Tab-separated table of C-alpha atoms in Angstrom:
chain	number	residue	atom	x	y	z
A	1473	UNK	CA	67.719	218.124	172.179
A	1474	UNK	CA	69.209	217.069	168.835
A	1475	UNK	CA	66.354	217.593	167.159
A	1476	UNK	CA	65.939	221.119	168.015
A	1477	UNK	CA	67.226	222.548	164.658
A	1478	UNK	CA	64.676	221.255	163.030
A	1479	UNK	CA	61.854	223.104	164.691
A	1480	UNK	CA	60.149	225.794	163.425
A	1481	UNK	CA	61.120	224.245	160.096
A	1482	UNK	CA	57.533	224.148	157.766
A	1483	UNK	CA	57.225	220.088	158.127
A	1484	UNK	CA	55.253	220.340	154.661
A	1485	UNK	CA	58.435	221.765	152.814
A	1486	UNK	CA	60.678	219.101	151.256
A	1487	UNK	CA	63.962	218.664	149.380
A	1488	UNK	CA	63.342	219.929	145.940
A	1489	UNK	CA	65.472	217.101	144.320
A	1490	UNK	CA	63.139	214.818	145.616
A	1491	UNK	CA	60.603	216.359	143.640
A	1492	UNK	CA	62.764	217.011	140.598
A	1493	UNK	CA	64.069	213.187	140.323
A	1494	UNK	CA	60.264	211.741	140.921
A	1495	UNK	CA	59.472	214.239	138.287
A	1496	UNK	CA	62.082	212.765	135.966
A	1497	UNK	CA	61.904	209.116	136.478
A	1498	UNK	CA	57.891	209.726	136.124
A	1499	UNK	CA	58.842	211.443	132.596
A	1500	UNK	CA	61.182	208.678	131.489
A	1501	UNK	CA	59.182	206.078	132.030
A	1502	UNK	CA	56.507	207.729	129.964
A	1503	UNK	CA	58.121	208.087	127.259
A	1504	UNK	CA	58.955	203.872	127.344
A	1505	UNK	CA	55.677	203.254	127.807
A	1506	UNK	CA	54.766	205.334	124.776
A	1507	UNK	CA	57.663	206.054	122.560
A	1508	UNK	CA	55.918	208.444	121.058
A	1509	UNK	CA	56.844	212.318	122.080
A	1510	UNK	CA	53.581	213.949	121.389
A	1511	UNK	CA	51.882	210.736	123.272
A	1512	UNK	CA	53.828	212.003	126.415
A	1513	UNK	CA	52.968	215.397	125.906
A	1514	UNK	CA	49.675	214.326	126.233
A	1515	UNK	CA	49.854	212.076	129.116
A	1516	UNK	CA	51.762	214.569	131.331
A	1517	UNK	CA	49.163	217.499	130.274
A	1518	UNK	CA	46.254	215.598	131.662
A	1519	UNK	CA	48.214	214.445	135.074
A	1520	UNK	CA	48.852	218.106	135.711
A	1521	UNK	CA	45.239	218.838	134.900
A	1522	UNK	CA	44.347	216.252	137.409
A	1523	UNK	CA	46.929	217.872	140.203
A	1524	UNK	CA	45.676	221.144	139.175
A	1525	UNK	CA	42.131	220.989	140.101
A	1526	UNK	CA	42.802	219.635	143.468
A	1527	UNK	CA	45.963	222.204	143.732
A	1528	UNK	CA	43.878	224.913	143.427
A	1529	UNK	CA	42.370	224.170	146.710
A	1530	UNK	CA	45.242	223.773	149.122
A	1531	UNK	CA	46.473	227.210	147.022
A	1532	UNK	CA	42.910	229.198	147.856
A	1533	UNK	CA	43.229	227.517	151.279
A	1534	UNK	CA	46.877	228.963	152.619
A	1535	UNK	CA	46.448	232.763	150.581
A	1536	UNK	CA	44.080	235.482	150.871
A	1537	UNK	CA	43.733	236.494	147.634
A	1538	UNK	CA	40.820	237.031	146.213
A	1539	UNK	CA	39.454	236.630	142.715
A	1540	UNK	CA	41.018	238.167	140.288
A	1541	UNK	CA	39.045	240.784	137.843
A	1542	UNK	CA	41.878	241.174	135.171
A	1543	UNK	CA	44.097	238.642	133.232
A	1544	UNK	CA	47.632	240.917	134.820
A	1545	UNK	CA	46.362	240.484	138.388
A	1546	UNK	CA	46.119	236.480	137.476
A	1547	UNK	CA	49.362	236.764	135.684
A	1548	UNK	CA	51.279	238.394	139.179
A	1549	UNK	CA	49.334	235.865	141.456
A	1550	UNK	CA	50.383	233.067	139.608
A	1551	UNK	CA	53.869	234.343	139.000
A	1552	UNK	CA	54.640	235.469	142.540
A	1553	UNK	CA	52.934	233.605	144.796
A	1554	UNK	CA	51.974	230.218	142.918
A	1555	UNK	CA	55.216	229.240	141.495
A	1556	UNK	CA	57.121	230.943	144.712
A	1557	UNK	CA	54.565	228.659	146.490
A	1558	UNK	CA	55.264	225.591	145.334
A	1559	UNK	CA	58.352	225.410	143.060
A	1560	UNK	CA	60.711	228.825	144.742
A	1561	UNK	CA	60.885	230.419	141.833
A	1562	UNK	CA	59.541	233.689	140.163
A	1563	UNK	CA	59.107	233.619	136.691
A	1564	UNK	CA	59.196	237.187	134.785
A	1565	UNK	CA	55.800	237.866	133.224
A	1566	UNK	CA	56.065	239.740	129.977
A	1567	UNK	CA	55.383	239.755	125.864
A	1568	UNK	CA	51.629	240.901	127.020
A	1569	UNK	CA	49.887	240.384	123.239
A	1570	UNK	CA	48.166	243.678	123.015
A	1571	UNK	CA	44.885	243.208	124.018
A	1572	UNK	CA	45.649	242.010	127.398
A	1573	UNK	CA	44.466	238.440	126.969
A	1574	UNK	CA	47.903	236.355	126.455
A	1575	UNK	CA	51.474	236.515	128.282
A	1576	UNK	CA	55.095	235.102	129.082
A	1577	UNK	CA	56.311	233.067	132.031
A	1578	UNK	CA	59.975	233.259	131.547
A	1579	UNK	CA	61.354	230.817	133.460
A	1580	UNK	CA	64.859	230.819	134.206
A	1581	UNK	CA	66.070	227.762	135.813
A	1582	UNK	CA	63.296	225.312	135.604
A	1583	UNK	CA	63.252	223.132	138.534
A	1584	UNK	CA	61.697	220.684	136.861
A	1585	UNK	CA	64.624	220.041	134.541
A	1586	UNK	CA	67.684	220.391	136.616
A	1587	UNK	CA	69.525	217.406	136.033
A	1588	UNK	CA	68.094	216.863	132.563
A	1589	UNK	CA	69.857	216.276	129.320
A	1590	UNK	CA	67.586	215.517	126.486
A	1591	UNK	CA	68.339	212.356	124.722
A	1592	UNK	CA	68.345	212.837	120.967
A	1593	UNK	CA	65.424	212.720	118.715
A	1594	UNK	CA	63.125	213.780	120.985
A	1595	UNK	CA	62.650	217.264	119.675
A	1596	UNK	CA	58.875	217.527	120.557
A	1597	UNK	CA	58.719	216.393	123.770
A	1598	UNK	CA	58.211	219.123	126.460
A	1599	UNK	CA	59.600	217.590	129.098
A	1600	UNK	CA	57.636	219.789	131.728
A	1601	UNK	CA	54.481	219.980	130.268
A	1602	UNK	CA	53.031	219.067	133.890
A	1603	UNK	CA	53.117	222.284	134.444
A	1604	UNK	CA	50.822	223.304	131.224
A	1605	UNK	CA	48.303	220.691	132.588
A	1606	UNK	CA	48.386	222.027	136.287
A	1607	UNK	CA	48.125	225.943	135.324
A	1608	UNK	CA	44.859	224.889	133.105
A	1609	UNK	CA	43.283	222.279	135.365
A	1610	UNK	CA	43.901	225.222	138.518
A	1611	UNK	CA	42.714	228.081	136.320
A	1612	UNK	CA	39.569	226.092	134.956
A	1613	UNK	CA	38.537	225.860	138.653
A	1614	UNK	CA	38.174	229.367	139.690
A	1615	UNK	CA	36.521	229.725	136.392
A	1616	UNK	CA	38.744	230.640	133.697
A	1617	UNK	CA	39.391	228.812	130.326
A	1618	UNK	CA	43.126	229.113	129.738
A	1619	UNK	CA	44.995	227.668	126.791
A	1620	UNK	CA	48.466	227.093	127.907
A	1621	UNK	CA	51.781	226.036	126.029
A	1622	UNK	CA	55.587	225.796	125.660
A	1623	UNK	CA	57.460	227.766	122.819
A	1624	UNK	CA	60.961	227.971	124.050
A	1625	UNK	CA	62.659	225.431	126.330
A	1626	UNK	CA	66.012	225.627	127.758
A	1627	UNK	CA	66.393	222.150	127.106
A	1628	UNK	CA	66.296	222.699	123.370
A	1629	UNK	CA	68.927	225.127	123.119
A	1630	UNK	CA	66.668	228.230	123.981
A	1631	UNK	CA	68.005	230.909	125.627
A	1632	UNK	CA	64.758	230.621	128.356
A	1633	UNK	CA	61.666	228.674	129.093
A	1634	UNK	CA	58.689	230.501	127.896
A	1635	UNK	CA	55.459	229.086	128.838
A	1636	UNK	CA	52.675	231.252	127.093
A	1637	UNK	CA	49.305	231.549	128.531
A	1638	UNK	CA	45.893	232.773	126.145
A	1639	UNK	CA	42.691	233.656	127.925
A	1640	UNK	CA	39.774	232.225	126.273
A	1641	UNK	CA	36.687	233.092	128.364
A	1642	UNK	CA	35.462	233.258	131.516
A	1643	UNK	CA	33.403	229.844	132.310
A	1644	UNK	CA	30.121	231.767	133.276
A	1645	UNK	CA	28.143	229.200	134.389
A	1646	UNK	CA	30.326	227.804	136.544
A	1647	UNK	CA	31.064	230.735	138.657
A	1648	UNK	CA	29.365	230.482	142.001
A	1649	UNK	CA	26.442	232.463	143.611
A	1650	UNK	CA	27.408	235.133	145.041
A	1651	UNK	CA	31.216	235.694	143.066
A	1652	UNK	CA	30.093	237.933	140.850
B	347	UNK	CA	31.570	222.210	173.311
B	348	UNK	CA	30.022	225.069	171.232
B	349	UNK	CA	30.670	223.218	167.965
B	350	UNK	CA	27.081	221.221	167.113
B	351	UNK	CA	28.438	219.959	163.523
B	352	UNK	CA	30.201	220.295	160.085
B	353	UNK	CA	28.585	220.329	156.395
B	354	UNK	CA	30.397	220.646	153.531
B	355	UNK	CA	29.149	220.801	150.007
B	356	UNK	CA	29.992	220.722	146.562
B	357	UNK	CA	29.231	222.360	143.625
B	358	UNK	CA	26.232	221.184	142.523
B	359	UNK	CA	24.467	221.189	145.993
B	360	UNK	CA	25.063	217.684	147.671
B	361	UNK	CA	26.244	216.666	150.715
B	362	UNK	CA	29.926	215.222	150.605
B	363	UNK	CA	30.613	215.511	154.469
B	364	UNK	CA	29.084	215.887	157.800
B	365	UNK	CA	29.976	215.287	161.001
B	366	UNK	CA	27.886	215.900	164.380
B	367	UNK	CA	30.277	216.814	167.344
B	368	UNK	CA	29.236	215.707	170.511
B	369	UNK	CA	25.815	216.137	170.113
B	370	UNK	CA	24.181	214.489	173.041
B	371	UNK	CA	20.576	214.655	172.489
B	372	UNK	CA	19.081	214.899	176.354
B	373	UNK	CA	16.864	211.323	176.206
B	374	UNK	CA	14.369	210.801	179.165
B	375	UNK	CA	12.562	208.234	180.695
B	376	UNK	CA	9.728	207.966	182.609
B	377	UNK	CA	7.434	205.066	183.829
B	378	UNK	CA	3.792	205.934	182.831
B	379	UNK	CA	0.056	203.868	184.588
B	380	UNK	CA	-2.614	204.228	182.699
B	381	UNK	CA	-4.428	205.646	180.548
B	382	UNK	CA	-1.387	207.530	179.035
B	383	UNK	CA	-2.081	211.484	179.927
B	384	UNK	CA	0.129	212.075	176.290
B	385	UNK	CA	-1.460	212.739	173.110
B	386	UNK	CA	0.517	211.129	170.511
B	387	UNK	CA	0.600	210.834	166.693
B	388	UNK	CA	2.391	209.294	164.078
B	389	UNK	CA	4.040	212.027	161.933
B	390	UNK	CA	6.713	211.539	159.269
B	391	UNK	CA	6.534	207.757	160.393
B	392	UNK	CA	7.588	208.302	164.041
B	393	UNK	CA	5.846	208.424	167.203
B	394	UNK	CA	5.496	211.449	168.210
B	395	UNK	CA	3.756	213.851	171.222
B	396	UNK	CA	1.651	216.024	170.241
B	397	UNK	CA	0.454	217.593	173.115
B	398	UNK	CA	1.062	217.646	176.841
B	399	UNK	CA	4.257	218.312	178.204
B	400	UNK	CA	5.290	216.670	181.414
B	401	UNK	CA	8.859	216.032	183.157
B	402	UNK	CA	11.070	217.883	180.171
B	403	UNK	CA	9.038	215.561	177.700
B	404	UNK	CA	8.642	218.157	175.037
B	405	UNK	CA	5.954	218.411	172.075
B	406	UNK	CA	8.259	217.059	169.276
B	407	UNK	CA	9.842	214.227	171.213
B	408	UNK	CA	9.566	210.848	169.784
B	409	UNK	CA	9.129	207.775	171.134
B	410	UNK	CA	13.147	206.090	170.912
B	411	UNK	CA	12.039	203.086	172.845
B	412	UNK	CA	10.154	201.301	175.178
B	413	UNK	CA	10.433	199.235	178.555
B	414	UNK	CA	14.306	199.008	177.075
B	415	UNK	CA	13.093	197.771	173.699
B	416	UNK	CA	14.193	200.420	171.058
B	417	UNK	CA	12.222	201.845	168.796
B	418	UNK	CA	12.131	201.677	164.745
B	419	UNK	CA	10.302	204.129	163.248
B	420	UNK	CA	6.759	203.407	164.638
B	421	UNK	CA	7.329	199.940	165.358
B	422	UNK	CA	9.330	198.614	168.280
B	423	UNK	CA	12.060	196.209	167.276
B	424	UNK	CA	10.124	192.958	167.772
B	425	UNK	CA	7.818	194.161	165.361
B	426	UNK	CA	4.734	195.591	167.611
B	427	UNK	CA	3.398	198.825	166.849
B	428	UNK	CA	4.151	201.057	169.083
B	429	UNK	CA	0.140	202.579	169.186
B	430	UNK	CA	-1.060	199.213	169.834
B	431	UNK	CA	1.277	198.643	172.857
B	432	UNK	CA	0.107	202.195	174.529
B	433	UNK	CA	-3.382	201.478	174.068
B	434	UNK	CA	-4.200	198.601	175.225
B	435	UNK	CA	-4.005	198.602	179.307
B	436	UNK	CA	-2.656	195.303	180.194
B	437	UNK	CA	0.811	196.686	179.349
B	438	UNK	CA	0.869	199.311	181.775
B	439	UNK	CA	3.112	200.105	184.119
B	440	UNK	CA	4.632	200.823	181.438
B	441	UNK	CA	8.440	202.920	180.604
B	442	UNK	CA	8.920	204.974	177.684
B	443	UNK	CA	11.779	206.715	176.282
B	444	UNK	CA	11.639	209.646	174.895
B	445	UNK	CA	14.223	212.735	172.940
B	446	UNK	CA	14.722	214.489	170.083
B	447	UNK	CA	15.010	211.865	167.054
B	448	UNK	CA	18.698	212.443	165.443
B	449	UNK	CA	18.745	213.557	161.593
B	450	UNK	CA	18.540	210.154	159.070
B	451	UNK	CA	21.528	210.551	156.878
B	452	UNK	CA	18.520	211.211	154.397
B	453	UNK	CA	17.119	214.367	155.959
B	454	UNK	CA	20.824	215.786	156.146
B	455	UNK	CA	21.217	215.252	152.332
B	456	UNK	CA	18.003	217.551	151.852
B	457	UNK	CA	18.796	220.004	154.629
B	458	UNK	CA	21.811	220.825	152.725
B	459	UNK	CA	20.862	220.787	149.015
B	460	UNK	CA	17.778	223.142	150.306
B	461	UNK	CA	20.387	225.786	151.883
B	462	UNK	CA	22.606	226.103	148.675
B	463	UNK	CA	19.467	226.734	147.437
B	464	UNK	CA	18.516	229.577	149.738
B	465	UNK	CA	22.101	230.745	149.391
B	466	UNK	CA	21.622	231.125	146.243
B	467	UNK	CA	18.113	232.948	146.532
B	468	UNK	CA	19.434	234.772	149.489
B	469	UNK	CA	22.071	236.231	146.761
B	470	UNK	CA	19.981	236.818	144.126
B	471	UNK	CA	17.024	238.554	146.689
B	472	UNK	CA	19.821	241.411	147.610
B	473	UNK	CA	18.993	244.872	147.549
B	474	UNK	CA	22.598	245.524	146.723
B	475	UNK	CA	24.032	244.046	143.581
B	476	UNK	CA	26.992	241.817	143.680
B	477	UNK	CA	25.836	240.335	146.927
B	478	UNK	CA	26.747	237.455	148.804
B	479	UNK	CA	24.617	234.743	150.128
B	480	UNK	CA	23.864	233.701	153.329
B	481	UNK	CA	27.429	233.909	155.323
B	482	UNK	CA	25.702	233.827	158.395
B	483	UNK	CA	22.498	232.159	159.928
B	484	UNK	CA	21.417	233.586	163.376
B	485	UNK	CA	18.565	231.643	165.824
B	486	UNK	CA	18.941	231.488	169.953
B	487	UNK	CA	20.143	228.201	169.938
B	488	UNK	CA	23.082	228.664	167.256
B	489	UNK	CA	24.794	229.979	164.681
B	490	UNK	CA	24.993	228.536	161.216
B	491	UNK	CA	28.340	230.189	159.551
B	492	UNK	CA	28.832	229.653	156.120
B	493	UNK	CA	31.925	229.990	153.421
B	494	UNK	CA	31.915	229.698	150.117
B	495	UNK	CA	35.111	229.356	148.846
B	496	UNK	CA	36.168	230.480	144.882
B	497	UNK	CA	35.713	227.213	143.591
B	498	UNK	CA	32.586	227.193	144.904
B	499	UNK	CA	32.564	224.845	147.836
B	500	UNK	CA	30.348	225.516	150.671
B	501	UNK	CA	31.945	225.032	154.604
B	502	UNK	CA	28.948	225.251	156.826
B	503	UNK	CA	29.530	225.595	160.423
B	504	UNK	CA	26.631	225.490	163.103
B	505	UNK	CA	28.472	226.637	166.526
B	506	UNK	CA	26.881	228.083	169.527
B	507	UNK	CA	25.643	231.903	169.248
B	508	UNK	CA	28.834	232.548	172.151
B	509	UNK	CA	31.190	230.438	170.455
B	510	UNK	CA	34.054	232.480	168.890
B	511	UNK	CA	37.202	232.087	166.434
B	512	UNK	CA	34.783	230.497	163.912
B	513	UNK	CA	35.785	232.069	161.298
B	514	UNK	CA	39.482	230.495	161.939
B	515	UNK	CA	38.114	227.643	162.074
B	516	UNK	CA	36.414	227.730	158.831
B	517	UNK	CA	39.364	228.568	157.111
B	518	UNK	CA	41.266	225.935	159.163
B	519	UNK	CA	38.818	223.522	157.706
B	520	UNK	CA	39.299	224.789	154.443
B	521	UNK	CA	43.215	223.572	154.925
B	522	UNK	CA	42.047	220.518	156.364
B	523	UNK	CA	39.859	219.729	153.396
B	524	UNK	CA	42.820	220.907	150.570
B	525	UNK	CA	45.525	218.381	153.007
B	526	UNK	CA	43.874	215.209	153.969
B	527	UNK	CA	40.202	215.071	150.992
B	528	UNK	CA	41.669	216.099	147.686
B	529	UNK	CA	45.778	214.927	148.173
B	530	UNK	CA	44.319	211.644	149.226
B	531	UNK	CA	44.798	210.053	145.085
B	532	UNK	CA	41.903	207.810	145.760
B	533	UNK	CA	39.628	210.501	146.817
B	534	UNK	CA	37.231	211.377	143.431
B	535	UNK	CA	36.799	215.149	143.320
B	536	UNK	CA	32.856	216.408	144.110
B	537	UNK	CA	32.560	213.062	145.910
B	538	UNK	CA	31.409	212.091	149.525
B	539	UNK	CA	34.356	212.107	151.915
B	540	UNK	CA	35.582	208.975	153.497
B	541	UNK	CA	38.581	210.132	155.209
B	542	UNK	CA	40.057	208.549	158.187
B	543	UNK	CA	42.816	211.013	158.241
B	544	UNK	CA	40.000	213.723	157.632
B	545	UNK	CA	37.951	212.641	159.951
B	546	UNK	CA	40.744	213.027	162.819
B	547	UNK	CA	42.120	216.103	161.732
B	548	UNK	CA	39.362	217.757	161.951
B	549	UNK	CA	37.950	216.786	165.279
B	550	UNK	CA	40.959	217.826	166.716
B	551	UNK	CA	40.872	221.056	165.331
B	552	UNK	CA	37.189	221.544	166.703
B	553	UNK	CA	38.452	220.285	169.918
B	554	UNK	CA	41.353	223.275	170.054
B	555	UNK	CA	38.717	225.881	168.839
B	556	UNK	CA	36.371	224.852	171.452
B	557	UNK	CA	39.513	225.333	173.953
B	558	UNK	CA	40.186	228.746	172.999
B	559	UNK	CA	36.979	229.939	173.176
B	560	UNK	CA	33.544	230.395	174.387
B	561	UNK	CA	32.508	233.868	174.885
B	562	UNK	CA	30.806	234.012	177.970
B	563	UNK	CA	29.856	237.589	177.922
């Protein structure tokens, strides 16, 4: 009977802090293991790649959405349902560059870095640069070559996290029979 | 029990899981006196029958064993050959087994490289542009559903023609495949599945479609 108020509670879903401190003590150690900032960078890019690819799945597998045609739609997916999905948050997708092809993720309070306080002299490390790693890797895998990168971080003094995304191509021959 | 088995397959056309669902292939014995009133032959390096049908023993059958001694290809498994044994009538009475042989692990491999390739012709065939391939396989036996996902993964389900809900189950498997394959960190992406947690999550979630539904219109 006492466990009754946890029914109907999604068994998948847990504490974000959990998340958010395995993050961070994943990040520190990093950066004693390499002491250098851009080293890090690096490292944490290719683990999100690697979560990427295989998050792409388990995304495809719980939405019905279906491939997108236009960089916005991909923006609004990943904005709204992506980050909703798996962080609970909504980052604001603007700065479009003119031609369509590159935008914003303004992210507000990052998750990611909630109890963080950047130690000194680490001005080039971007502390949540899993995320750069996972939005490529994910992107890459339904076919679409994405260059993705920090240029403001709340955790350098910026006003707001901007994580700016650049279409490159489409990855033609990897696009399935059938898809187009 | 309308479920007959599971491919799935990557990319690049192999074969990174199957699974046959209680599949039991009818065997049948019978005692035979001679001469044998079967015509056999040896044909992809079984013993088959090639004509006469008698008692549910079927042209296609092959010989899985005889007087309780199984069969290996077209030798038994103390080394005789099974021709020699059936022709020569000092071994008669004799009892033969016989059923459909099951697919080598070989055979499977081919079967499915061969349909991405017909999906893939299937697609490119199309009267219509920006087709599809084959999402659905019909013969009077079963039904081969098939989804290919954006990444480009194929989930192929054979089911009975009656059986219904398979396209929840497809999807199901999808989630199945996203949970318990690729958050496994020592599964290697495009790679065949060896999943015990896999394994039993899916089985149970054939086992609950079969529950909800045969058709039996």
């Amino acid at each position: 009977m006492s466990r009754q108020g946890t029914r109907g509670v999604d068994p998948r879903k847990v504490n974000g802090e959990l998340f958010t401190l395995t993050y961070g003590a994943l990040v520190a150690q990093l950066l004693r293991d390499y002491e250098d900032d851009d080293e890090v960078n690096k490292q944490l890019e290719k683990m999100g790649y690697n979560i990427g690819v295989r998050l792409i799945e388990d995304f495809l597998a719980r939405n019905n959405s279906s491939r997108c045609n236009d960089f916005r739609e991909t923006a609004d997916i990943i904005s709204k349902v992506g980050f909703k999905m798996y962080l609970g948050i909504t980052p604001v997708v603007s700065n479009w560059s003119p031609a369509g092809d590159e935008f914003s993720l303004l992210i507000e309070n990052n998750p990611l870095a909630d109890f963080v306080e950047l130690p000194p002299g680490h001005n080039n490390l971007n502390f949540s640069n899993l995320l750069c790693g996972v939005l490529k890797g994910a992107l890459e895998m339904v076919q679409m070559d994405v260059d993705v990168r920090f240029v403001q971080d709340q955790l350098k003094g910026d006003n707001i996290t901007e994580l700016r995304l650049k279409f490159l191509r489409r990855l033609e021959d990897a696009i399935p029979v059938g898809e187009d | 029990m309308a479920i007959f088995s599971v491919y799935i397959i990557n990319k690049a056309g192999g074969l990174i899981y199957q699974f046959d669902h209680n599949n039991t292939r009818p065997e049948l014995e019978k005692t035979f006196a001679y001469p044998l009133n079967l015509m056999l032959k040896i044909y992809d390096d079984k013993v088959v029958v090639a004509f006469g049908e008698c008692d549910g023993i079927k042209v296609g059958h092959c010989v899985l064993g005889i007087n309780g001694i199984t069969a290996e290809g077209r030798y038994l498994q103390d080394g005789r050959e099974i021709l020699e044994v059936l022709s020569s009538a000092e071994n008669y009475p004799i009892n033969i087994k016989f059923g459909r042989q099951k697919l080598s692990t070989n055979e499977k491999i081919m079967l499915a490289s061969m349909f991405h390739s017909l999906f893939t012709i299937g697609s490119q065939l199309s009267p219509e542009p920006r087709s599809s391939g084959i999402e659905l396989l019909e013969t009077d036996v079963f039904k081969l559903h098939c989804h290919q996902t954006m990444t480009g993964i194929k989930f192929i389900v054979i089911a009975d023609p009656r059986q219904t809900g398979v396209d929840v189950f497809i999807k199901r498997l999808y989630e199945i495949y996203a949970d318990f394959a690729l958050k496994n960190p020592f599964y290697s992406l495009d790679m065949p599945i060896r999943c015990d947690l896999f394994d039993t999550n899916l089985q149970q979630t054939i086992e609950q479609t079969e529950r909800q539904g045969i058709n039996t219109v």
